mmCIF file with all atom_site columns, C-alpha atoms in Angstrom:
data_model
loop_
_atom_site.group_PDB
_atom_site.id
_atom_site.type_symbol
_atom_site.label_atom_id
_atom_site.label_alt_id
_atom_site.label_comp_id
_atom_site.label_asym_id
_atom_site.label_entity_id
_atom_site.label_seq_id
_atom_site.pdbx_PDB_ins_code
_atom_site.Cartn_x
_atom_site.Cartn_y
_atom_site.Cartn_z
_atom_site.occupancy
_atom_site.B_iso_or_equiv
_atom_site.pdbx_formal_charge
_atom_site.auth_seq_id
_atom_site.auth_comp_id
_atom_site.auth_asym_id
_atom_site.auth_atom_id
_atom_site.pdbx_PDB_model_num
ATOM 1   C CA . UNK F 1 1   ? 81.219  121.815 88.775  1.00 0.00 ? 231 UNK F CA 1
ATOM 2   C CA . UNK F 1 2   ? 82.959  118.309 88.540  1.00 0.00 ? 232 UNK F CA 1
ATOM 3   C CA . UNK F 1 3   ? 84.402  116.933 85.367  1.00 0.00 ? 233 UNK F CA 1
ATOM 4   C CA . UNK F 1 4   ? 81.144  114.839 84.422  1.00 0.00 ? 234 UNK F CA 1
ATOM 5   C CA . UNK F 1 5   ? 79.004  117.751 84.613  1.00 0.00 ? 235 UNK F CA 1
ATOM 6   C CA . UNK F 1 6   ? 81.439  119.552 82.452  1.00 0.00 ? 236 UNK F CA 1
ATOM 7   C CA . UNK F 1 7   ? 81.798  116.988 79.779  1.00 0.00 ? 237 UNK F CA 1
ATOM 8   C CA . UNK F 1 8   ? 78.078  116.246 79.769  1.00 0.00 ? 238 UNK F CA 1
ATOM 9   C CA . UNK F 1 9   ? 77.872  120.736 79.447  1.00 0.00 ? 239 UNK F CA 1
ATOM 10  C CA . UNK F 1 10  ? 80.203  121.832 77.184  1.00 0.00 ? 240 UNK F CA 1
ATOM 11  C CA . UNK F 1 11  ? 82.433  118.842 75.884  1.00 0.00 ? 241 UNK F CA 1
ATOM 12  C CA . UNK F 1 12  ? 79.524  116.983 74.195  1.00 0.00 ? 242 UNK F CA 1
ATOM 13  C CA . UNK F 1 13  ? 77.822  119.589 72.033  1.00 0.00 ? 243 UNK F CA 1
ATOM 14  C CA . UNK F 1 14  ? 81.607  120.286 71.130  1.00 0.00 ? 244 UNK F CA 1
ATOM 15  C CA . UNK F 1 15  ? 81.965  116.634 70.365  1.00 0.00 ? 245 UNK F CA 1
ATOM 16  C CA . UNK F 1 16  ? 78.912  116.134 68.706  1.00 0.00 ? 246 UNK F CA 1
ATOM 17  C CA . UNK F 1 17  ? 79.693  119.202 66.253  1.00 0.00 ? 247 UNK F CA 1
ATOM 18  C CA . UNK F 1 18  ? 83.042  118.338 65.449  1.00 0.00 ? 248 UNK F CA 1
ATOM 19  C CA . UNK F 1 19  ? 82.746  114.655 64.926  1.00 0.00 ? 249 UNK F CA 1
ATOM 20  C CA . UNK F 1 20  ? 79.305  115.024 62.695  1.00 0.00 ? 250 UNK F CA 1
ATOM 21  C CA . UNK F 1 21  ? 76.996  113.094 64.777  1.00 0.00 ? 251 UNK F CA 1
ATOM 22  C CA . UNK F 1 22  ? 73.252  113.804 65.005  1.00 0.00 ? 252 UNK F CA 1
ATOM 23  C CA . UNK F 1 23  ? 72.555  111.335 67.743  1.00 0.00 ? 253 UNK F CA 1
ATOM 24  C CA . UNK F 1 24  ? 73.989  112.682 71.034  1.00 0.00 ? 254 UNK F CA 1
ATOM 25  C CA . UNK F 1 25  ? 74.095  108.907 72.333  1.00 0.00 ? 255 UNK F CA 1
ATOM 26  C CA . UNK F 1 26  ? 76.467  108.032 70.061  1.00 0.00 ? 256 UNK F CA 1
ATOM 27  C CA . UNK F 1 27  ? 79.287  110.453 71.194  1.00 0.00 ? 257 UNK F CA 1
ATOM 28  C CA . UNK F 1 28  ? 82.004  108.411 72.322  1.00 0.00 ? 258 UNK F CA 1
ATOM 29  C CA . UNK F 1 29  ? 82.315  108.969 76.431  1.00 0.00 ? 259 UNK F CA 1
ATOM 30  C CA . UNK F 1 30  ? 84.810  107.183 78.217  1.00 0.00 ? 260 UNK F CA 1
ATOM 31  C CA . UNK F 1 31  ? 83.216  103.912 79.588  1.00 0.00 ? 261 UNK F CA 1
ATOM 32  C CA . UNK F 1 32  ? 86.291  103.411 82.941  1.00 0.00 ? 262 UNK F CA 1
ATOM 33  C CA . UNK F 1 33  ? 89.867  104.416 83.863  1.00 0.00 ? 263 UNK F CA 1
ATOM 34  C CA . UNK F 1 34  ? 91.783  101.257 84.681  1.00 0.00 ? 264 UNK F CA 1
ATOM 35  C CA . UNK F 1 35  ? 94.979  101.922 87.073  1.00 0.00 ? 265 UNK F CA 1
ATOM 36  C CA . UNK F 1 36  ? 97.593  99.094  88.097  1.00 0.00 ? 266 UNK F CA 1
ATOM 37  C CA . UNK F 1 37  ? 100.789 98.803  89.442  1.00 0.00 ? 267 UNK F CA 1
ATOM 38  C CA . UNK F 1 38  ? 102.449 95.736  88.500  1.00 0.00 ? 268 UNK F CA 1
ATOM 39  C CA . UNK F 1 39  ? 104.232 94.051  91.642  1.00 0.00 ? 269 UNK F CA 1
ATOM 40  C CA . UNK F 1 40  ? 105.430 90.586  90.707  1.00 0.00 ? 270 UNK F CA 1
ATOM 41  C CA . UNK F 1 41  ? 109.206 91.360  90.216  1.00 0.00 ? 271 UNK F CA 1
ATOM 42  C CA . UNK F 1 42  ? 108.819 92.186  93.611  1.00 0.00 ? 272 UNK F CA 1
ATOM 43  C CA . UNK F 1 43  ? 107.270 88.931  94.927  1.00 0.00 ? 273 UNK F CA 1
ATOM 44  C CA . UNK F 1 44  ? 109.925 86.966  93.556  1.00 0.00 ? 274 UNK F CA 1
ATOM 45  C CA . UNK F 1 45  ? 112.177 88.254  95.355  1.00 0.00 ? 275 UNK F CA 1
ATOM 46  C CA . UNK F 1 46  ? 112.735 86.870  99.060  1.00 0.00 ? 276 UNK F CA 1
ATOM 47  C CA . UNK F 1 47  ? 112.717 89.714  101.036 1.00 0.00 ? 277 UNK F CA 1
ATOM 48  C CA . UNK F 1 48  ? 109.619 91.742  99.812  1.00 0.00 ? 278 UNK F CA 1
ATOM 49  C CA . UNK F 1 49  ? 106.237 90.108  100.873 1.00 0.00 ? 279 UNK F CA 1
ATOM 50  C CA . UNK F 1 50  ? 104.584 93.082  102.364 1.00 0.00 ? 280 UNK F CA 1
ATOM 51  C CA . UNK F 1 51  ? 102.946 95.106  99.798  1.00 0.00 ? 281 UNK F CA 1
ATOM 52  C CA . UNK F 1 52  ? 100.859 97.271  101.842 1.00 0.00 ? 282 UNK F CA 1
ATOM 53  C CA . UNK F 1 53  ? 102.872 100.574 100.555 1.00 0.00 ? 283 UNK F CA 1
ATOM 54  C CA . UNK F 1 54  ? 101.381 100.316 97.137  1.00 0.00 ? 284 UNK F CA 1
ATOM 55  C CA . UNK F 1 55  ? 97.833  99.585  98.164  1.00 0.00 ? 285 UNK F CA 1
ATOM 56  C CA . UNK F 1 56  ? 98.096  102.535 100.782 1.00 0.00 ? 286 UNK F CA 1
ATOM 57  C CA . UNK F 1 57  ? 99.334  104.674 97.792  1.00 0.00 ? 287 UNK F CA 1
ATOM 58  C CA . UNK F 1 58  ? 96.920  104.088 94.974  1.00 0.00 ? 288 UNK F CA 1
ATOM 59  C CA . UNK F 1 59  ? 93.886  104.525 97.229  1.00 0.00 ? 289 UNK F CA 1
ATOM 60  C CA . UNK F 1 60  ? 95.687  107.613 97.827  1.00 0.00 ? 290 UNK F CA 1
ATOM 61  C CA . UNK F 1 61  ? 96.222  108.747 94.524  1.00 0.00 ? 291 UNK F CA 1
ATOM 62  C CA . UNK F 1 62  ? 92.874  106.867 93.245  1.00 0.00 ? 292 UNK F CA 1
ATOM 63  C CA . UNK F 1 63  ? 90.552  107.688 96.103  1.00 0.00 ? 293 UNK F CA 1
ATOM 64  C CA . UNK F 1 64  ? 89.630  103.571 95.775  1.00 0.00 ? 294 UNK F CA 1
ATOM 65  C CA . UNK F 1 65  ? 90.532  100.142 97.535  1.00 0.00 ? 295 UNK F CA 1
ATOM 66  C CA . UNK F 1 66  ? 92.752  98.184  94.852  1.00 0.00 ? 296 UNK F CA 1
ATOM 67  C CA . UNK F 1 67  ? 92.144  94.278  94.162  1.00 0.00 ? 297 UNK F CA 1
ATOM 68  C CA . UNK F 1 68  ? 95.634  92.050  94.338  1.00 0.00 ? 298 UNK F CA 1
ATOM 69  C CA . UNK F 1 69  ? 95.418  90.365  91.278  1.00 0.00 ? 299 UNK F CA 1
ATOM 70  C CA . UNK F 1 70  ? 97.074  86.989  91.591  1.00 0.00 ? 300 UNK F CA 1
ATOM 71  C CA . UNK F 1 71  ? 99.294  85.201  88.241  1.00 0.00 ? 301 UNK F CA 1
ATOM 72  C CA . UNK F 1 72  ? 96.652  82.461  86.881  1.00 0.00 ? 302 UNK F CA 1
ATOM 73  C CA . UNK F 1 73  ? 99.553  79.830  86.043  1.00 0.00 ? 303 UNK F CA 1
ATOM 74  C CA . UNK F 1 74  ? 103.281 79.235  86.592  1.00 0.00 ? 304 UNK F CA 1
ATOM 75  C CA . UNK F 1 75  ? 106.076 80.528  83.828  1.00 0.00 ? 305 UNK F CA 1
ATOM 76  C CA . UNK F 1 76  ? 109.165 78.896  84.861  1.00 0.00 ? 306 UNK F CA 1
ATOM 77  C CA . UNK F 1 77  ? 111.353 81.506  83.157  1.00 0.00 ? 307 UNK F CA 1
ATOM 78  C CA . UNK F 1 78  ? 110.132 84.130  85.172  1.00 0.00 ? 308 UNK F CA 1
ATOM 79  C CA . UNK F 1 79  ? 110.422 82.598  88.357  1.00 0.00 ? 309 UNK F CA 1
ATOM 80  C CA . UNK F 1 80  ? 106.245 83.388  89.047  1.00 0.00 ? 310 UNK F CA 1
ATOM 81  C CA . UNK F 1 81  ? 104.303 80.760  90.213  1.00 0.00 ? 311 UNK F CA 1
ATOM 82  C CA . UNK F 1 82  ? 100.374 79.972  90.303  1.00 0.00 ? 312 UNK F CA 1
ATOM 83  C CA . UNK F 1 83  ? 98.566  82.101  92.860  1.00 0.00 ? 313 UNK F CA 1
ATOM 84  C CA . UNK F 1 84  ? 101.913 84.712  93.570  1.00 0.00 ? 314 UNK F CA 1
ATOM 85  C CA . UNK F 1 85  ? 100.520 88.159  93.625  1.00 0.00 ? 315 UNK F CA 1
ATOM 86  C CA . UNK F 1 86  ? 101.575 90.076  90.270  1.00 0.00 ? 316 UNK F CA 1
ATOM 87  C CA . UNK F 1 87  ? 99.667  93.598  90.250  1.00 0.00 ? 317 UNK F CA 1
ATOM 88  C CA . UNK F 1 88  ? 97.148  96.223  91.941  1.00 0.00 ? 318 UNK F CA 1
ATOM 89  C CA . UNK F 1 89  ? 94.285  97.100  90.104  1.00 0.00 ? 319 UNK F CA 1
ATOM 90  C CA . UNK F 1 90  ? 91.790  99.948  90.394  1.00 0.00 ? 320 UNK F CA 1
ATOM 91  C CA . UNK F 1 91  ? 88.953  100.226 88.068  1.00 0.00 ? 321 UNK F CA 1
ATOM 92  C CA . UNK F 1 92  ? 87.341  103.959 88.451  1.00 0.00 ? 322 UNK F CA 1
ATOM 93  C CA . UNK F 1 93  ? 83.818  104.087 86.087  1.00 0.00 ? 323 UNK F CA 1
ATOM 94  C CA . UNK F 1 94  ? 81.492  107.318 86.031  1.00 0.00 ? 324 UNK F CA 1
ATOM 95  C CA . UNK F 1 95  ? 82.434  110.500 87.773  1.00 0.00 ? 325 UNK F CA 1
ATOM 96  C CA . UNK F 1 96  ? 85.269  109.141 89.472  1.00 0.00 ? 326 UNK F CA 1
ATOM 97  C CA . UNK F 1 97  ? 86.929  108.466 86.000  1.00 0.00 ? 327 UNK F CA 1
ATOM 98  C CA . UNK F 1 98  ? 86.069  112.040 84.665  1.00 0.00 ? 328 UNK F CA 1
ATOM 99  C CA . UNK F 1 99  ? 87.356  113.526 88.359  1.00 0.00 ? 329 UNK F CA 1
ATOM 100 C CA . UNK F 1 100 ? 90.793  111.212 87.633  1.00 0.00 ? 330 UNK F CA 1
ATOM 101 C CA . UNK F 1 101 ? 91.401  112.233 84.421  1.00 0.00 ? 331 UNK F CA 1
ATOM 102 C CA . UNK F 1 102 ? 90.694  115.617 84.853  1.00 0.00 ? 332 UNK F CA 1
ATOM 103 C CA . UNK F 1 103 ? 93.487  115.880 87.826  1.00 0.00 ? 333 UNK F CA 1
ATOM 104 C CA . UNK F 1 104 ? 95.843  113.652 85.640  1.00 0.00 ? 334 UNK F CA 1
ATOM 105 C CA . UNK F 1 105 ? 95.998  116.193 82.982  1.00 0.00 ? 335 UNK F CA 1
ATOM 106 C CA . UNK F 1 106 ? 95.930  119.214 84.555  1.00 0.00 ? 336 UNK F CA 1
ATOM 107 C CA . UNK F 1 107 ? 97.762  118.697 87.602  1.00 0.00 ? 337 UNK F CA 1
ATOM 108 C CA . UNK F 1 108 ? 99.921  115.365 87.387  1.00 0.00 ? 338 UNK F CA 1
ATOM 109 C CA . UNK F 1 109 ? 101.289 115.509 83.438  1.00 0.00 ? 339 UNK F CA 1
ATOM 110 C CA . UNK F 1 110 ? 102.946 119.024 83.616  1.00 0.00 ? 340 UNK F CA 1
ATOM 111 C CA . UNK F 1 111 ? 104.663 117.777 86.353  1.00 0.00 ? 341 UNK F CA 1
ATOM 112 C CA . UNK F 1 112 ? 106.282 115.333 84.457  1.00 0.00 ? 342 UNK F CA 1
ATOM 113 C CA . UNK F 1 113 ? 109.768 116.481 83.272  1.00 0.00 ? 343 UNK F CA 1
ATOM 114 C CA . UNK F 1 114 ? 110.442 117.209 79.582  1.00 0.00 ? 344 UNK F CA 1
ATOM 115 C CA . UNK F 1 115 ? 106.705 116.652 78.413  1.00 0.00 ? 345 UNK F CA 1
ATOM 116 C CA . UNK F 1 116 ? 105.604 117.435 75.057  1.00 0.00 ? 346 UNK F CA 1
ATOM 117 C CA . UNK F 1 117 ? 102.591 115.249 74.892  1.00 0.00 ? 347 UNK F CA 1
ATOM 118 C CA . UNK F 1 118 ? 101.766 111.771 74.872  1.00 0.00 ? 348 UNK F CA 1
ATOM 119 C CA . UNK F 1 119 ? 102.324 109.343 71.997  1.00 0.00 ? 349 UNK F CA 1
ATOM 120 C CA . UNK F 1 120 ? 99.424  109.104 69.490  1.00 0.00 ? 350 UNK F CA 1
ATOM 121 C CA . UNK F 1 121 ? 100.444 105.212 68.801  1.00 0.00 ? 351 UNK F CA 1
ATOM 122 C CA . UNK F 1 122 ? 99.428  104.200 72.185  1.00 0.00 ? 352 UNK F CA 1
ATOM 123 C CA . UNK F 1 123 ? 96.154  103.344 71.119  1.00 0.00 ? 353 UNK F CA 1
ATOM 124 C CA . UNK F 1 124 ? 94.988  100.082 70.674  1.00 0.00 ? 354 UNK F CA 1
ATOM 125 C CA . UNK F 1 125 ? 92.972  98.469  68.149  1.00 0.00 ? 355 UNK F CA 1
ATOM 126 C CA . UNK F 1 126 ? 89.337  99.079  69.955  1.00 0.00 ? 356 UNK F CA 1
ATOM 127 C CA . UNK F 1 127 ? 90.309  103.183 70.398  1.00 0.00 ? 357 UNK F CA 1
ATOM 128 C CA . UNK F 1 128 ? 91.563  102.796 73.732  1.00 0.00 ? 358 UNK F CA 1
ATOM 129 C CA . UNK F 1 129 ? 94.414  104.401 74.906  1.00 0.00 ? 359 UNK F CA 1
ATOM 130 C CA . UNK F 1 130 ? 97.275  102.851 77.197  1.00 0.00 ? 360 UNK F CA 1
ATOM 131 C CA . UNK F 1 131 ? 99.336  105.752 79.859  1.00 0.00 ? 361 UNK F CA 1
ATOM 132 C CA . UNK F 1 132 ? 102.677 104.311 81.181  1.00 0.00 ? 362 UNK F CA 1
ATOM 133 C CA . UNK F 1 133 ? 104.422 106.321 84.067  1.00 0.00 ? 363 UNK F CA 1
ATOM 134 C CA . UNK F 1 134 ? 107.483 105.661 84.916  1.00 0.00 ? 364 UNK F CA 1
ATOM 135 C CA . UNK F 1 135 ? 107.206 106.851 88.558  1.00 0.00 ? 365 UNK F CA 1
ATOM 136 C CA . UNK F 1 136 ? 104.164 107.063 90.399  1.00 0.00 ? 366 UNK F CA 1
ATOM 137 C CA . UNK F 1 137 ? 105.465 109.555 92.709  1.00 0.00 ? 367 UNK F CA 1
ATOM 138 C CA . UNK F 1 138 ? 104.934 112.544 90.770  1.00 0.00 ? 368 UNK F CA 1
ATOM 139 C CA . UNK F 1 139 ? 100.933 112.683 92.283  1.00 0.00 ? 369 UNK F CA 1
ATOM 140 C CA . UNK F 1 140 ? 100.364 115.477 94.161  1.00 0.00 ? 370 UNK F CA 1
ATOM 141 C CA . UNK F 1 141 ? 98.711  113.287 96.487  1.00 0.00 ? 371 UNK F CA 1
ATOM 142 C CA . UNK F 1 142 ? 101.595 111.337 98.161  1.00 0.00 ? 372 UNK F CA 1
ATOM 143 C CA . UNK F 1 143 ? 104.460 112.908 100.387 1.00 0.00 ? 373 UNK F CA 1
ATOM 144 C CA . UNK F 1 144 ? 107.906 111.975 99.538  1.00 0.00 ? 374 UNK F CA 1
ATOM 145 C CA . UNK F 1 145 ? 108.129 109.877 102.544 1.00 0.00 ? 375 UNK F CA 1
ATOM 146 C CA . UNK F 1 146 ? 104.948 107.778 100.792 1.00 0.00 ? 376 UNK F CA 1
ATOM 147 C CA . UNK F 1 147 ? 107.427 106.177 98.653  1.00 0.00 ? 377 UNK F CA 1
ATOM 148 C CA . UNK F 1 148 ? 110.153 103.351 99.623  1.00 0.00 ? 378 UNK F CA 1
ATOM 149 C CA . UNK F 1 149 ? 110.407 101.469 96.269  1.00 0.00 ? 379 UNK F CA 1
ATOM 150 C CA . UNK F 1 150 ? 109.228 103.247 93.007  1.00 0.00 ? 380 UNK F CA 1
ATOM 151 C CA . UNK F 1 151 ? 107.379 101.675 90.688  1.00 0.00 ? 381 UNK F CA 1
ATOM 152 C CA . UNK F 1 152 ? 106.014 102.307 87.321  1.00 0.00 ? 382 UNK F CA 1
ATOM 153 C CA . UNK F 1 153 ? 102.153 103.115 87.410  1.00 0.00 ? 383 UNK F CA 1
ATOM 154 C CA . UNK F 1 154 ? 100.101 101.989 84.016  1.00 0.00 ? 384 UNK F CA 1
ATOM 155 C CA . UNK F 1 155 ? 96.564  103.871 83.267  1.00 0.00 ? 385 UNK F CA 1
ATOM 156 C CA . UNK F 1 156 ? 94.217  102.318 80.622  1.00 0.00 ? 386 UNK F CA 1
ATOM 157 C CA . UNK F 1 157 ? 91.614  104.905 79.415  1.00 0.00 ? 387 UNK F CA 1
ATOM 158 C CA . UNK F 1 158 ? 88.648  102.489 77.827  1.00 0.00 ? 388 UNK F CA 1
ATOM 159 C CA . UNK F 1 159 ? 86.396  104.483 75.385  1.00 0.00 ? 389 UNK F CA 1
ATOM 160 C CA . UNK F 1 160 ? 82.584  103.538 73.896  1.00 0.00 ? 390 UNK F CA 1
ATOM 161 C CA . UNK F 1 161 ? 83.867  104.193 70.398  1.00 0.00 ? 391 UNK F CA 1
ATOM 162 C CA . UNK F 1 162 ? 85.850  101.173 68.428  1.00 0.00 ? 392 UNK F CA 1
ATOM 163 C CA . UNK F 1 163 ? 87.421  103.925 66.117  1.00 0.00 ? 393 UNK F CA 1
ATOM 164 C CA . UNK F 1 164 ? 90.844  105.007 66.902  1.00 0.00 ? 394 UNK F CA 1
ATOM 165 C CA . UNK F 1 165 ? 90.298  108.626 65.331  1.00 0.00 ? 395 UNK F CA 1
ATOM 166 C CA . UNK F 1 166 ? 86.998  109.477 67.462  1.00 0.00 ? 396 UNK F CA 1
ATOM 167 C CA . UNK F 1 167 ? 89.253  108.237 70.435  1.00 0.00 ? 397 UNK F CA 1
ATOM 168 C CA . UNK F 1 168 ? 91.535  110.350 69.977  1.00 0.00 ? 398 UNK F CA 1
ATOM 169 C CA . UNK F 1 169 ? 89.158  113.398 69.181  1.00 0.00 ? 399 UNK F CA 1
ATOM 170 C CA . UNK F 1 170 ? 87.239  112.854 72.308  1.00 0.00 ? 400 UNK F CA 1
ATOM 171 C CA . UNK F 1 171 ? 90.423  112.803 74.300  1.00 0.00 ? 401 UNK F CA 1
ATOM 172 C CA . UNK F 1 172 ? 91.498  115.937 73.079  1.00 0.00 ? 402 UNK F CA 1
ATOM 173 C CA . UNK F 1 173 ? 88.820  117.721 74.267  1.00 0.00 ? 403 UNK F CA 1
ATOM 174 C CA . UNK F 1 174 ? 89.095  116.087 77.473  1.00 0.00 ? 404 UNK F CA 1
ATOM 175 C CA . UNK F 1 175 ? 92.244  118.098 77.424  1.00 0.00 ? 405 UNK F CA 1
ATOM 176 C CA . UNK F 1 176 ? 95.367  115.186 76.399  1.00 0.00 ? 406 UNK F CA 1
ATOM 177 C CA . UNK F 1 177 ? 98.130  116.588 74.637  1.00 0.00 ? 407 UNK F CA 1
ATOM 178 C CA . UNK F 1 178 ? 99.108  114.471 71.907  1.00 0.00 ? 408 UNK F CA 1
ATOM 179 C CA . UNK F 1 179 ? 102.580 114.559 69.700  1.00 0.00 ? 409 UNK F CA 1
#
């Protein structure tokens, strides 16, 4: 059974029980899973222009083709100009955000060392919930010889609910460990 048929099973009735909702339309579901490694500290340097490791690696670990996203103007402090690549982006919607998220939880965050649960402040003001990783090398998915230059790997779970509280419910019983 994948993770959508198992939300749409068990997690919903559960859902619609605890959060006192009669319509079962109006249980928040997560609308997309947005994944991204940002890569413009590396284009500013001279020596890095091939960035073919970290689009090899997140359709690896998302099981989708990423989109270069490119900077949209030039910040002279930062050294980026208009059009220099600055991050990876994956957007997974449907079943393959369900499959994602259930193999990030159960498989990818007790692999992380010392965890005790993610932060309950890293929602943001529409209930959706913001995921930095330090290291995206702790997937199951890629070999240790996958890896040349670590990078930090930043998952955006987008909700249907505005309220920070049913959020946070419904990712609970999606199985996130909070503080």
């Amino acid at each position: 059974m994948s993770a959508l048929q198992q939300f749409n099973k068990e997690i919903v009735p559960a859902l619609k029980e605890k959060l006192w909702v009669k319509n079962i339309h109006s249980v928040p579901r997560i609308e997309k899973v947005v994944v991204s490694v940002g890569i413009w500290s590396l284009a500013t340097r001279k020596s890095v222009k091939d960035f073919d490791e970290f689009e090899k690696n997140l359709i690896k670990i998302t099981g989708q083709k990423p989109t270069l996203i490119k900077s949209r103007k030039s910040i002279s402090n930062f050294k980026l100009r208009e059009g220099m690549p600055v991050m990876y982006k994956v957007t997974l919607r449907r079943a393959r955000a369900y499959d994602f998220l259930a193999r990030f939880v159960k498989v990818v965050l007790p692999r992380l060392r010392d965890f005790s649960g993610l932060s309950s402040k890293s929602f943001d003001q529409k209930g959706n919930m913001n995921i930095g990783l330090v290291n995206y090398n702790i997937f199951p998915e890629l070999n240790v010889d996958d890896v040349n230059t670590p990078m930090g790997l930043q998952i955006t779970i987008v909700t249907s609910t505005t309220s920070t509280e049913r959020s946070k419910a419904l990712l609970q019983e999606l199985w996130l460990l909070f503080k």
